[in-house]
Amino acid sequence: MIELTINDKKITVEEGTTILQAALENGIKMPNLCYDKRLKPYGACRLCVVEEEKSPRLLAACSSPVAPGMVVKTDTPKLRKIRQTVLELMLVHHPLDCPVCDKAGECDLQDIAYEYGKPETRFIRHRKEAPPDIRGPLIELTSNRCILCGKCVRICDEYQGRGALGLIGRGFPAVVQPAFGEILECDYCGQCIDICPTGALLSKPYKFKARAWFLEEKDTICPFCGCGCTLTLGIREGRILRSRGKEDNGVSGGNLCGRGRFGFDYIYSENRLKTPMIRRYGELVPASWDEAMSYISDSLKSISENYGPFSIGAIGSHRCTNEDNYMLQKFMRNVIGSNNIDSSAAFGYALVERAFGQKGHHIDLKSPLGKEIIFILESDLSITHPVFGINILRAKREGSKLIIADSRETKLTRHSSQWLRIRPGTGVALLNGIMKIIIDRGLFDKEKVSKVSGFSSLESVLKHYTPDKVSKITGITEEELMEATEIFAKAKSRMLSLSIGISENTKGLDTVLAASNLITLMGDSPDSLQIPAEYSNTSGLYRMGIRPDGSTGSPGNGKTISEMLYEPDTIKALYIMGEDPVVTFPNSIKINETLKTLDLLIVQDIALTETAKLAHIVLPASSWAEKEGTFMNTEGLAQRVYRVVDATGQSLPDWQIIRNLAWTMEKDMGIKTLEDISREVNPLLVSPFVSSEKRVFNPVLYTPGEESDADYPLTMVIRDVLQHSGSMSTRSKSLDLVVSEPLLEINEEDAERLGILDHTYVRVTSRQGTVYLKAKVTDTIPDGTVYVPTHFPHGRVNALTHLSHNGEIPIDIVKVEPVKI
Amino acid sequence: MQRLTIEDLKNIKEKHKATFALREGGYRAKVTVHMGTCGITVGAKDVMDALINEVKKNGLKDVTVGSAGCAGLCGREPIVTIEEIGKETIKYCDMNAEKMRKIVVAHLIEGKPVEDYALPHQKDLPFYNLQELRVLQNIWFMDPESLEEYIARDGYQAAAKALTQMTQEEIIKVVKDSGLRGRGGAGFPTGLKWEFASKVQSEVKFMLCNGDEGDPGAFMDRSVMEADPHSVIGGMIIGAKAIGAHQGYIYVRAEYPLAVKRLQIAIKQCYEAGLLGKNIFDSGFDFDLEIYQGAGAFVCGEETALMRSIEGKRGMPRPRPPFPAHKGLRDKPSVLNNVETLAQIPLIILNGAEWYKSIGTEKSTGTKVFCLAGAIKNVGLIEVPMGIPLRTIVYDIGGGMRGKKKFKAVQMGGPSGGCIPESLLGLPVTYEDIVKSGAIMGSGGMVFMDEDNCMVSVAKFFLGFTTDESCGKCVPCRVGTRILLDILTDICEGRGKEGDIETLEDLCKDIIAASLCGLGMTAPNPVLTTIRYFKDEYEAHIKDKWCVAGVCRDLCTFFIDEKLCKGCLACLRACPSKAIVGEKKKPHRIIQELCVHCRSCYDSCKFKSIKVLPAAAREASEAELLQLAGVATPTGV
């Protein structure tokens, strides 16, 4: 600890702290425009200059570390004079167009000029004349307003690892621009907008929407991925106008990705449901709540009477709150009397449970920090869980080694210490190969392993995975494999991470098991394996009992999602809440068939989804911003979601609809209000999951997926797009400005061989079906493969996919042909 | 070439003494063409071709021909040196092919030196005999592309000594004791810098050489890199050993193609001879060296910017601490030394600290290389002992101003330095004394101004340079220098107003106080020193709208004094706008309406008959002009 004096106040701070940090920590205000605690000291704005007794020169507080016995003054006439001059110089070229600038009212430059500047200026000349750059989507760059603090450039490069902006030119004419003055093409995380101290970088969707002082700001939790970041929503006249991150706010500390920042407007999509709809004469027509409730009540009763309660099933939603999901399962179990309840987590997160034998396996978003080695398997965590990705990049910056096994070039591979470019879907072989080398060289924790059962069977399974064979399967060299294994095994601390979910098809239960084996072999705790939950409430939905097991009282296990959706005539009625299986689940053709055989399909959603279009009755639900409740993020942290705007049309929160339905059916669930649910839900949220101490090796063999053949020569990999999350985000106008259709990525060589040009339509055929997509020719993926996301309803990509016999989503093989017009 | 051992160095030296030194029975004469960039640009290659052809044609088998670096008197290039046994060495200057052929016949065949083309004997010439050659000891004599010649001149002896006989501490002690200070300008003690870096524990360290010389009018580092690249490499090997670095970079601006080429050749030779790479001199010490070509940004001469540039990033200074000795290139401990500093190192190691300190002053030891440029007679490259009075450099070595004009000021330290007036010429050249004047020692550029220079324009010129070269990172430098330039431009173009001088001074102080790096902290120096010493000129510009030197077009009226005009027609011919009328041997007259104030007449007049009057005089009648020319004096004089 170091003692120093700032403005006659004696303070003690840690070594390595800068004077500015020391001052701010101790409540001493100091103007600054280029400092941000996430970034390296830059020292450009010169507003934080201070006087130090022993120093002959003024010190820039942001970049001067404290030293014992320093006597610092932060506010003297001399410093005021310097700050005035610096501000005067900044305002020489900053246009005083505050009346038409969205930043006015919350502009750092404005505030500091107001406090430290002087009313008149000696220099009225040279303004930059560049027009605003409005070419790119979502972000607008007005370089006239830029004071070149470099924060945007640095947060993009240093923190986000993207480097989309740079300083071009030098001296007075220097400007912030994308490389070569091209259109800004980036992650569209918008972090640059939040960090800009002036109105140089602004959100386009928010442009001219409201003066800052008219906005009412309310915090809530982001509805997209499992990170659970806190969004600060700006509301005016009952409408959300923008979303931003506030420093140190929420699990992300104020960092947001593009989905959180721009995607909220999906709640204003044109096909939001405003009234219940009932199918009459083949058409869905608006109906009253009374009609709808009676219709459902009658239908369910009659089906239950005719076919028994087990002929009724339900699907819960990772988009809905814990309270909504709890109500749905309670309704199914108590009112209907059926355990036929499941969710899309069965394709993803449930696998983790199956691997670990414990309900839920929470991760720690900060776990990458301080690890000597971070190993990521076939996952683009910067896309699926952007804030987790930021921490991975930060760990790398702070000295961790980063090994990425992935077939595709991603932001993470670009920042990696070692990139193992394995063939898609060969992760199990890679992991087995690594374990084989570790065992052969005795690099594992023998003492701990001796207490784990199944080691001998692991050894015998791994016998087949010699480096030579693994090299042949994965396509990486034996040397690469050896090197990565060595670094991984010899590290003092490790993290192994992968994502798993319904929108990916290269990993399955076996991958999780193999990863878990590796962690156990190294003697690491289960925390070393970090598998983040996919969506905003995937963790919570599971705890609420959205799973077909019979533990909650009713007899026997219920039907799984695979049975309900892929095996016609398993059930007669299906209640789908907040899920769009026709778009997001594999083999949509089969699902279509199954759904059409149902006597009753109830779809309760915020919008008229593709699945809703098949329903007999559609119920309008309120969106995440229109209701109260809780989401549980991937860390197992339950966070309140607030009602920040009024409900759309006659829509109601999901839990209310279910309550009303139970009432209509003259059943009392003992629940009237949200508080009633909370009383039952809260214990479930806080009770820690018991992680089983007993660990076992579950040796797995690498089973190759379908091998490409002459008919279907290409391997199709399903991957997420950074700006989208499931199909919900595709209703966001803002996000659709960036990507609005599923582009089939194809390698340059394959494209040339097949005669496919960039951005032309292709016909893609698998054993399941055919779709037409636009091709994107790229060098970021290996030849012989194509990559495509499933988010977009109109893309119908899931018409190509299938479900394997064990309920997983395997790799598909496809044929791609150019479409001749 | 085979790997060299220390024994080999001695053998090569002996062998080449025999080959290169002229002796009875060997070559009778040695002719050296000086092929620095200065020589080559004015035709040294033609001279060389002519020489070779002529020697061949006449079958002069007892004459050897060689090339060497700049001969110092850059203003008189191409220069050719002829050495003969038992005779005075003669330097021919302002050469061309024609003269060369004549000299071969007259001097080498007939034995009659051509006095008309020759410089006076070296020992009689103050330009040469007041100099003290250390860094430049090889460059006038040695073929820069020959490793053998360098070795023959004791090359790499120092590196051998440092690697095989000295510890890190011993090397640092000698350098510290020598009192050597960084020749890049700031004058930080080199030994101390090395000591800091040597004490930091790190497997990877870097030894860097700053060859990003960018001051207008400075070319000493270029000359050293072009003419004696091996001495820089030798210095780097020693420095690397001292701090424990095994990788080095020489950062050279790409605008120095010849320096880059010669360094490349030298590095290649060193690798072939085992002087770079693994296990140098079997000492177990490894050192790899690469050249990094800068893209020519002035700010990349600043150490943190230079390191970022090598990293492939935008060359921008970053705040210190951390200092490069702890976290420099790629966040590893690094030492950056200037070319000239490094070239001194082998001499210090070989001859010892006492020898080095034997000249110079207590706090500024040894010698310093300077470039004389501008209005001085002997434009060129010189090396003088520290502590020599400025006056000696100006009047003795420099030979005074060209065209017998009056000395007005010398700008030392380039755009970061300041103007030193006549009254301060008594100052000894040391780090401490020069600072007192408001200028800085700098890297060694001296730009001379005579009475025809306008000091406001001089300040404007340097500010124009720093404004362009500011990286744009910190506000005071990026915007402040621009504002200074704007105000100076206003003053030079007649828009100066009361209070401008005070605004300039005030802003200068704030820029110095608040800037991030050395560029901004020193950029206002030219403004402050010109205001300090030539305030009357500023006032004349602002109040009288009068540029006394006749440089600022908008602030002068040219007028021919009939009493002095001889009617020689020189100005009439020089005038581009036909504004001068007159007949031979009769006084000429300027038609003010046609005059474009280009100053051609003023420069062409040998009789000082053209007077510079304030801008307002353009409207005056002939009679009034006559009167004005007699009595007008600018404000403040």
mmCIF file of N, CA and C in Angstrom, chain A residues 314-344:
data_model
loop_
_atom_site.group_PDB
_atom_site.id
_atom_site.type_symbol
_atom_site.label_atom_id
_atom_site.label_comp_id
_atom_site.label_asym_id
_atom_site.label_seq_id
_atom_site.Cartn_x
_atom_site.Cartn_y
_atom_site.Cartn_z
ATOM 1 N N ALA A 314 -46.746 -29.929 -22.973
ATOM 2 C CA ALA A 314 -46.450 -28.494 -22.985
ATOM 3 C C ALA A 314 -44.951 -28.264 -23.188
ATOM 4 N N ILE A 315 -44.650 -27.120 -23.770
ATOM 5 C CA ILE A 315 -43.248 -26.736 -23.976
ATOM 6 C C ILE A 315 -43.038 -25.380 -23.314
ATOM 7 N N GLY A 316 -42.065 -25.323 -22.434
ATOM 8 C CA GLY A 316 -41.752 -24.067 -21.750
ATOM 9 C C GLY A 316 -40.736 -23.259 -22.530
ATOM 10 N N SER A 317 -40.364 -22.115 -21.961
ATOM 11 C CA SER A 317 -39.520 -21.223 -22.748
ATOM 12 C C SER A 317 -38.378 -20.614 -21.952
ATOM 13 N N HIS A 318 -37.194 -20.636 -22.542
ATOM 14 C CA HIS A 318 -36.040 -19.976 -21.949
ATOM 15 C C HIS A 318 -36.115 -18.456 -22.109
ATOM 16 N N ARG A 319 -37.138 -17.971 -22.792
ATOM 17 C CA ARG A 319 -37.328 -16.532 -22.947
ATOM 18 C C ARG A 319 -38.257 -15.987 -21.879
ATOM 19 N N CYS A 320 -39.027 -16.895 -21.258
ATOM 20 C CA CYS A 320 -40.003 -16.454 -20.269
ATOM 21 C C CYS A 320 -39.364 -16.459 -18.886
ATOM 22 N N THR A 321 -39.992 -15.746 -17.983
ATOM 23 C CA THR A 321 -39.432 -15.631 -16.637
ATOM 24 C C THR A 321 -39.594 -16.943 -15.879
ATOM 25 N N ASN A 322 -38.911 -17.004 -14.761
ATOM 26 C CA ASN A 322 -39.065 -18.166 -13.894
ATOM 27 C C ASN A 322 -40.509 -18.345 -13.488
ATOM 28 N N GLU A 323 -41.169 -17.231 -13.207
ATOM 29 C CA GLU A 323 -42.541 -17.267 -12.740
ATOM 30 C C GLU A 323 -43.462 -17.845 -13.814
ATOM 31 N N ASP A 324 -43.243 -17.422 -15.065
ATOM 32 C CA ASP A 324 -44.046 -17.937 -16.179
ATOM 33 C C ASP A 324 -43.858 -19.449 -16.308
ATOM 34 N N ASN A 325 -42.609 -19.859 -16.290
ATOM 35 C CA ASN A 325 -42.318 -21.278 -16.474
ATOM 36 C C ASN A 325 -42.834 -22.113 -15.307
ATOM 37 N N TYR A 326 -42.696 -21.552 -14.118
ATOM 38 C CA TYR A 326 -43.185 -22.275 -12.950
ATOM 39 C C TYR A 326 -44.684 -22.517 -13.078
ATOM 40 N N MET A 327 -45.393 -21.482 -13.507
ATOM 41 C CA MET A 327 -46.836 -21.594 -13.658
ATOM 42 C C MET A 327 -47.191 -22.645 -14.695
ATOM 43 N N LEU A 328 -46.445 -22.675 -15.784
ATOM 44 C CA LEU A 328 -46.772 -23.621 -16.852
ATOM 45 C C LEU A 328 -46.626 -25.054 -16.352
ATOM 46 N N GLN A 329 -45.512 -25.325 -15.670
ATOM 47 C CA GLN A 329 -45.326 -26.704 -15.223
ATOM 48 C C GLN A 329 -46.317 -27.061 -14.115
ATOM 49 N N LYS A 330 -46.632 -26.050 -13.289
ATOM 50 C CA LYS A 330 -47.588 -26.315 -12.215
ATOM 51 C C LYS A 330 -48.970 -26.605 -12.805
ATOM 52 N N PHE A 331 -49.288 -25.855 -13.832
ATOM 53 C CA PHE A 331 -50.554 -26.067 -14.537
ATOM 54 C C PHE A 331 -50.600 -27.483 -15.112
ATOM 55 N N MET A 332 -49.515 -27.866 -15.750
ATOM 56 C CA MET A 332 -49.485 -29.194 -16.363
ATOM 57 C C MET A 332 -49.599 -30.283 -15.306
ATOM 58 N N ARG A 333 -48.843 -30.106 -14.255
ATOM 59 C CA ARG A 333 -48.792 -31.188 -13.261
ATOM 60 C C ARG A 333 -50.024 -31.204 -12.367
ATOM 61 N N ASN A 334 -50.471 -29.998 -11.945
ATOM 62 C CA ASN A 334 -51.580 -29.968 -10.987
ATOM 63 C C ASN A 334 -52.945 -29.905 -11.637
ATOM 64 N N VAL A 335 -53.070 -29.122 -12.705
ATOM 65 C CA VAL A 335 -54.385 -28.950 -13.325
ATOM 66 C C VAL A 335 -54.647 -30.071 -14.317
ATOM 67 N N ILE A 336 -53.659 -30.294 -15.218
ATOM 68 C CA ILE A 336 -53.861 -31.331 -16.235
ATOM 69 C C ILE A 336 -53.536 -32.705 -15.661
ATOM 70 N N GLY A 337 -52.439 -32.752 -14.893
ATOM 71 C CA GLY A 337 -52.025 -34.038 -14.332
ATOM 72 C C GLY A 337 -51.123 -34.799 -15.269
ATOM 73 N N SER A 338 -50.213 -34.068 -15.889
ATOM 74 C CA SER A 338 -49.323 -34.726 -16.845
ATOM 75 C C SER A 338 -47.902 -34.224 -16.632
ATOM 76 N N ASN A 339 -46.917 -35.098 -16.822
ATOM 77 C CA ASN A 339 -45.515 -34.672 -16.759
ATOM 78 C C ASN A 339 -44.930 -34.425 -18.140
ATOM 79 N N ASN A 340 -45.824 -34.345 -19.129
ATOM 80 C CA ASN A 340 -45.330 -34.093 -20.493
ATOM 81 C C ASN A 340 -44.922 -32.638 -20.638
ATOM 82 N N ILE A 341 -43.826 -32.314 -20.065
ATOM 83 C CA ILE A 341 -43.379 -30.920 -20.190
ATOM 84 C C ILE A 341 -41.875 -30.893 -20.396
ATOM 85 N N ASP A 342 -41.466 -30.105 -21.380
ATOM 86 C CA ASP A 342 -40.041 -30.089 -21.735
ATOM 87 C C ASP A 342 -39.741 -28.758 -22.419
ATOM 88 N N SER A 343 -38.500 -28.583 -22.809
ATOM 89 C CA SER A 343 -38.138 -27.330 -23.492
ATOM 90 C C SER A 343 -36.976 -27.590 -24.443
ATOM 91 N N SER A 344 -36.592 -26.546 -25.159
ATOM 92 C CA SER A 344 -35.501 -26.692 -26.125
ATOM 93 C C SER A 344 -34.174 -26.967 -25.423
#
